[in-house]
C-alpha positions as a Markdown table, in Angstrom:
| # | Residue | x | y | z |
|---|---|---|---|---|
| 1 | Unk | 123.9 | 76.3 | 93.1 |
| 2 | Unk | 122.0 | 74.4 | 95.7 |
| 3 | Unk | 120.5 | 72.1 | 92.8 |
| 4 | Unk | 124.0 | 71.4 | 91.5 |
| 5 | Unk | 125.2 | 70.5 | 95.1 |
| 6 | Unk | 122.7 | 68.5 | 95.8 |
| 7 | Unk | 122.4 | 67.0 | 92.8 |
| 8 | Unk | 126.4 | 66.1 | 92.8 |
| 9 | Unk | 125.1 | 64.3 | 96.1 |
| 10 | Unk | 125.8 | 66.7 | 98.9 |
| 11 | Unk | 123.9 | 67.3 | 102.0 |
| 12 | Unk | 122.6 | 70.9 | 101.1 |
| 13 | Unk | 121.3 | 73.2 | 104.0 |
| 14 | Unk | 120.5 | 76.7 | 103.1 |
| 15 | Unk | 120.6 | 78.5 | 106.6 |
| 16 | Unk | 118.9 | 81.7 | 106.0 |
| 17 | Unk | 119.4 | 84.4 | 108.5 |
| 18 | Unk | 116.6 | 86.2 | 108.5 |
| 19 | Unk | 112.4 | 85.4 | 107.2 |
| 20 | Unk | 113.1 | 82.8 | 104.7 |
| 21 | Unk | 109.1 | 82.9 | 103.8 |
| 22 | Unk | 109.1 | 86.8 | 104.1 |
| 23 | Unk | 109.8 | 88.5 | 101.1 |
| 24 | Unk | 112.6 | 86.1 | 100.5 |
| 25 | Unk | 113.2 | 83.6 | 97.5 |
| 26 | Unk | 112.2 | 80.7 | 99.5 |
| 27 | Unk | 109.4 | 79.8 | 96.9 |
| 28 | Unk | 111.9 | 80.2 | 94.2 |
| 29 | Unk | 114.7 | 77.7 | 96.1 |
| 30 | Unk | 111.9 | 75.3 | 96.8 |
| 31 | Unk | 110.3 | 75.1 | 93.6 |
| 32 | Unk | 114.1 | 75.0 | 91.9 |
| 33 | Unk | 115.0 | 72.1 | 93.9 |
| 34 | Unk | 111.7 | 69.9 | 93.7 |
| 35 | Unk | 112.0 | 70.7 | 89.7 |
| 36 | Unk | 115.1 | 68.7 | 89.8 |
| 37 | Unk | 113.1 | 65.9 | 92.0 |
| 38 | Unk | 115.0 | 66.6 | 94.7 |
| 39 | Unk | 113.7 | 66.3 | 98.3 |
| 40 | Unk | 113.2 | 69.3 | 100.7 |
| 41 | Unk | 112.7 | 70.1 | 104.7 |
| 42 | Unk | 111.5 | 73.7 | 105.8 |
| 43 | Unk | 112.2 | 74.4 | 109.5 |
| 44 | Unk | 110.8 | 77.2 | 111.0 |
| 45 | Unk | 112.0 | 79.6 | 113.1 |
| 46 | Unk | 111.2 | 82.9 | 114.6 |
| 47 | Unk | 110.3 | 86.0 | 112.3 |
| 48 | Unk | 112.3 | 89.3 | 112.6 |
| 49 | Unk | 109.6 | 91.1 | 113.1 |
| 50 | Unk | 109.0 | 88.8 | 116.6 |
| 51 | Unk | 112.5 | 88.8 | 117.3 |
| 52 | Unk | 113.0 | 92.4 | 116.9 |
| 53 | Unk | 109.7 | 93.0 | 119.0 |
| 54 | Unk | 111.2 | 91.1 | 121.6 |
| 55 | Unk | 114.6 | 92.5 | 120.8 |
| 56 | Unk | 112.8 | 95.9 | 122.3 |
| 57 | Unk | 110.5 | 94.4 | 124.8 |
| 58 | Unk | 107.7 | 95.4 | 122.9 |
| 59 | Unk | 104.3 | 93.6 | 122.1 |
| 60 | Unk | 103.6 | 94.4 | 118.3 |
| 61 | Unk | 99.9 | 94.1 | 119.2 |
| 62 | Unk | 99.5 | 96.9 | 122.2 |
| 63 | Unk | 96.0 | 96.6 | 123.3 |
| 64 | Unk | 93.9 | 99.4 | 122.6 |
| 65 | Unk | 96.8 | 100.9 | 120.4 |
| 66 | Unk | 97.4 | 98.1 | 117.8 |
| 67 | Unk | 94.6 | 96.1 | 116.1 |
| 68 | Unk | 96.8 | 94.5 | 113.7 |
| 69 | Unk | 100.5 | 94.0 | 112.6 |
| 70 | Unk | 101.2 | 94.8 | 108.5 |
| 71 | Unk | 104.5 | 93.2 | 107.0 |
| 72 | Unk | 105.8 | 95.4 | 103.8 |
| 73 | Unk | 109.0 | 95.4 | 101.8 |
| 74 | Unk | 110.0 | 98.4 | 100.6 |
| 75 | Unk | 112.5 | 97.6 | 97.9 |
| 76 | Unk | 111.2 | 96.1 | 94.8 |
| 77 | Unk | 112.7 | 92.9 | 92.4 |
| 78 | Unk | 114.6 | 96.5 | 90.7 |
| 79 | Unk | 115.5 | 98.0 | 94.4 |
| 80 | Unk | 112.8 | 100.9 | 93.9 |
| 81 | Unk | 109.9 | 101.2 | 95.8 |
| 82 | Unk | 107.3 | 98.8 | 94.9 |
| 83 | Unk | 104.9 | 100.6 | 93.3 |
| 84 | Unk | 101.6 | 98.7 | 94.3 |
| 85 | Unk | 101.2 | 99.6 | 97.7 |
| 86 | Unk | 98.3 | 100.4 | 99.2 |
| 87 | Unk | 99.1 | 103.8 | 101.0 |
| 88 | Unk | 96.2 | 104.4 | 102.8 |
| 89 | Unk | 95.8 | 100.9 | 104.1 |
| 90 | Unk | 99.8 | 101.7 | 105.3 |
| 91 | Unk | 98.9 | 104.2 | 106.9 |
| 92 | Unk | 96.7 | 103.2 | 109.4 |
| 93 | Unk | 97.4 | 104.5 | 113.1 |
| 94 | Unk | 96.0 | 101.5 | 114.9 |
| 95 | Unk | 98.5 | 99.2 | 112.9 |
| 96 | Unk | 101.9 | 98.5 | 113.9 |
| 97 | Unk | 103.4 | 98.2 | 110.7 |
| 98 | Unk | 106.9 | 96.3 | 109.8 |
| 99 | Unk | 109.2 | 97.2 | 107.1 |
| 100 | Unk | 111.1 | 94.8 | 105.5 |
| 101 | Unk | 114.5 | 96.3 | 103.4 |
| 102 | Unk | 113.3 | 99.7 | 104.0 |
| 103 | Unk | 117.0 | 101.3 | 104.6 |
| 104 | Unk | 117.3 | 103.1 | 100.8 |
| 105 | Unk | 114.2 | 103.7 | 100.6 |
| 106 | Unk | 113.2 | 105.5 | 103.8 |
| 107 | Unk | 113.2 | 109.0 | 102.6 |
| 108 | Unk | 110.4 | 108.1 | 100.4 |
| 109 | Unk | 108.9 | 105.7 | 102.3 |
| 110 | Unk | 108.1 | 108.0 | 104.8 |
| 111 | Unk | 106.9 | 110.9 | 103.2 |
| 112 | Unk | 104.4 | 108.9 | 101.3 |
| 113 | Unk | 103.4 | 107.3 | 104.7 |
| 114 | Unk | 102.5 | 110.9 | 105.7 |
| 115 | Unk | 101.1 | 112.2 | 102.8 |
| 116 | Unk | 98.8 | 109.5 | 103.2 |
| 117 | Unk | 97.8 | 110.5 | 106.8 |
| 118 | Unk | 100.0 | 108.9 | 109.2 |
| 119 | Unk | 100.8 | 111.1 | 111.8 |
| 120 | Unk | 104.2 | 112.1 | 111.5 |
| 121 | Unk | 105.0 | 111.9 | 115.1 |
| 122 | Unk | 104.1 | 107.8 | 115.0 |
| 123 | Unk | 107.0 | 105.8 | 116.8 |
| 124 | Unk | 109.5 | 104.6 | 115.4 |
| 125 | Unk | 112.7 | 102.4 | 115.5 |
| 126 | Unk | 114.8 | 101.0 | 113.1 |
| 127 | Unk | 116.7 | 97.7 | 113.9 |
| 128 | Unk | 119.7 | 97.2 | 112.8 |
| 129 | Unk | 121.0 | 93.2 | 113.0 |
| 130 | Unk | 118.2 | 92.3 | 115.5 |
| 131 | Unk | 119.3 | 90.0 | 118.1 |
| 132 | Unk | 122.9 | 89.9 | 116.7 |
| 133 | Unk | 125.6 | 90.7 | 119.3 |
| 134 | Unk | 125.5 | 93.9 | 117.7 |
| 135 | Unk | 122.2 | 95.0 | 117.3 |
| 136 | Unk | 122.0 | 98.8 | 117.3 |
| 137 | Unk | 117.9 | 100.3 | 117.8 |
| 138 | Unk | 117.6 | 103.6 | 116.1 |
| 139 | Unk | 114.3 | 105.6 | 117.7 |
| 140 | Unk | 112.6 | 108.7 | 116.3 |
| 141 | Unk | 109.6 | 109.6 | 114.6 |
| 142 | Unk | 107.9 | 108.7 | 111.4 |
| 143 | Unk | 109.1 | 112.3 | 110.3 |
| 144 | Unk | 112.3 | 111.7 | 111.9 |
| 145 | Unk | 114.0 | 107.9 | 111.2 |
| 146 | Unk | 115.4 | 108.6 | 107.7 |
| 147 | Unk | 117.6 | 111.7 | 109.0 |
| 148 | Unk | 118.0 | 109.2 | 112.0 |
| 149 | Unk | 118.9 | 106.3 | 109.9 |
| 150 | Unk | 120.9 | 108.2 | 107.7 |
| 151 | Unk | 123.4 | 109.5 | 110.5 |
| 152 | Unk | 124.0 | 106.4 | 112.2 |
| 153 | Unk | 124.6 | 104.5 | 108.5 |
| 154 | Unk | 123.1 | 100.7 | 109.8 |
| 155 | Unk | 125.2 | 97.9 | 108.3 |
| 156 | Unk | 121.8 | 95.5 | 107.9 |
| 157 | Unk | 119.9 | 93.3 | 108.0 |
| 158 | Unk | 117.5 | 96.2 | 109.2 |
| 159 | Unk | 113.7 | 96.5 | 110.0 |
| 160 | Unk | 111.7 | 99.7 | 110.7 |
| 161 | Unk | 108.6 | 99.1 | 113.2 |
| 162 | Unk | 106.3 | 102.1 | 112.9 |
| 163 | Unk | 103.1 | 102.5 | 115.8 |
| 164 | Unk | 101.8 | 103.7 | 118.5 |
| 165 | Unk | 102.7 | 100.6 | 120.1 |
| 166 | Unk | 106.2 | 101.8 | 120.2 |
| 167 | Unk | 105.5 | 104.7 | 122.3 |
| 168 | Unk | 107.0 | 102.7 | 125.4 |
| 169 | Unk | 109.7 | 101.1 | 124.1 |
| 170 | Unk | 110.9 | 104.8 | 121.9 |
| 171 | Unk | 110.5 | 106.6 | 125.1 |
| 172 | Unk | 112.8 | 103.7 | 126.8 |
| 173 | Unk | 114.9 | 104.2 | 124.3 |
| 174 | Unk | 115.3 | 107.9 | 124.6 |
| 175 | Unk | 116.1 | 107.6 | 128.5 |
């Protein structure tokens, strides 16, 4: 569609709401539209993850509790769970780690988080329509969230943060 409008001579903008370069089809739009020798402008903006962070007042990158931030999707070209993931790397307690389209496949998602070693009292918060008028911020635990998630049935666009560096903002959220 955006190579037939622009082809027909429109002015084409393709607003994306969320991470247009994060597990999105961006490469896909892009390499559509230079295919047809059309002309194209990224602008960046803010990443959810960042937004969402702020959203909660949180710094992703706690010192002394965070090391380094890991962004995953957890819903495949098929919807399933991608089956390549590196578990153990996933699961490492001085990450804060972000998951992208993780609402279906929570229950799973989780279990194989602990299973792979993750302690299954880690923070966390899903974020239902981050910085959208309104935004809901589910807290619990890594055992917790997908009962959590389940009950309060988020209408998306959704990210899960997992980490100790939610320890604040979950307790925060729990007052």
């Amino acid at each position: 569609k955006l190579v037939a409008l622009a082809g027909a001579g429109k002015l084409v903008v393709r607003l994306k709401g969320v991470d247009p370069a994060i597990f999105g089809r961006a490469s896909e739009e892009i390499e559509a539209l230079r295919t047809a020798g059309l002309d194209v402008e990224v602008i960046p903006g803010v990443t959810a993850a960042s937004a969402a962070a702020a959203s909660l007042r949180a710094s992703l990158t706690e010192r002394d509790l965070a090391r380094r931030v890991q962004f995953v999707t957890a819903h495949g070209r098929d919807g399933a769970m991608p089956e390549d993931i590196d578990w153990r790397a996933l699961a490492d307690p001085g990450a804060t780690t972000v998951v992208y389209m993780g609402v279906r496949t929570m229950p799973e998602l989780t279990k194989r988080l602990v299973d792979a070693g993750l302690d299954a009292r880690t923070p966390a918060v899903l974020i239902d329509r981050a910085t959208w008028p309104d935004e809901r911020k589910i807290s619990a635990t890594l055992e917790t969230i997908a009962d959590a998630a389940a009950k309060a049935r988020p209408a998306g666009p959704c990210l899960l943060i997992l980490g100790a560096a939610l320890a604040g903002p979950v307790a925060r959220l729990r007052a």
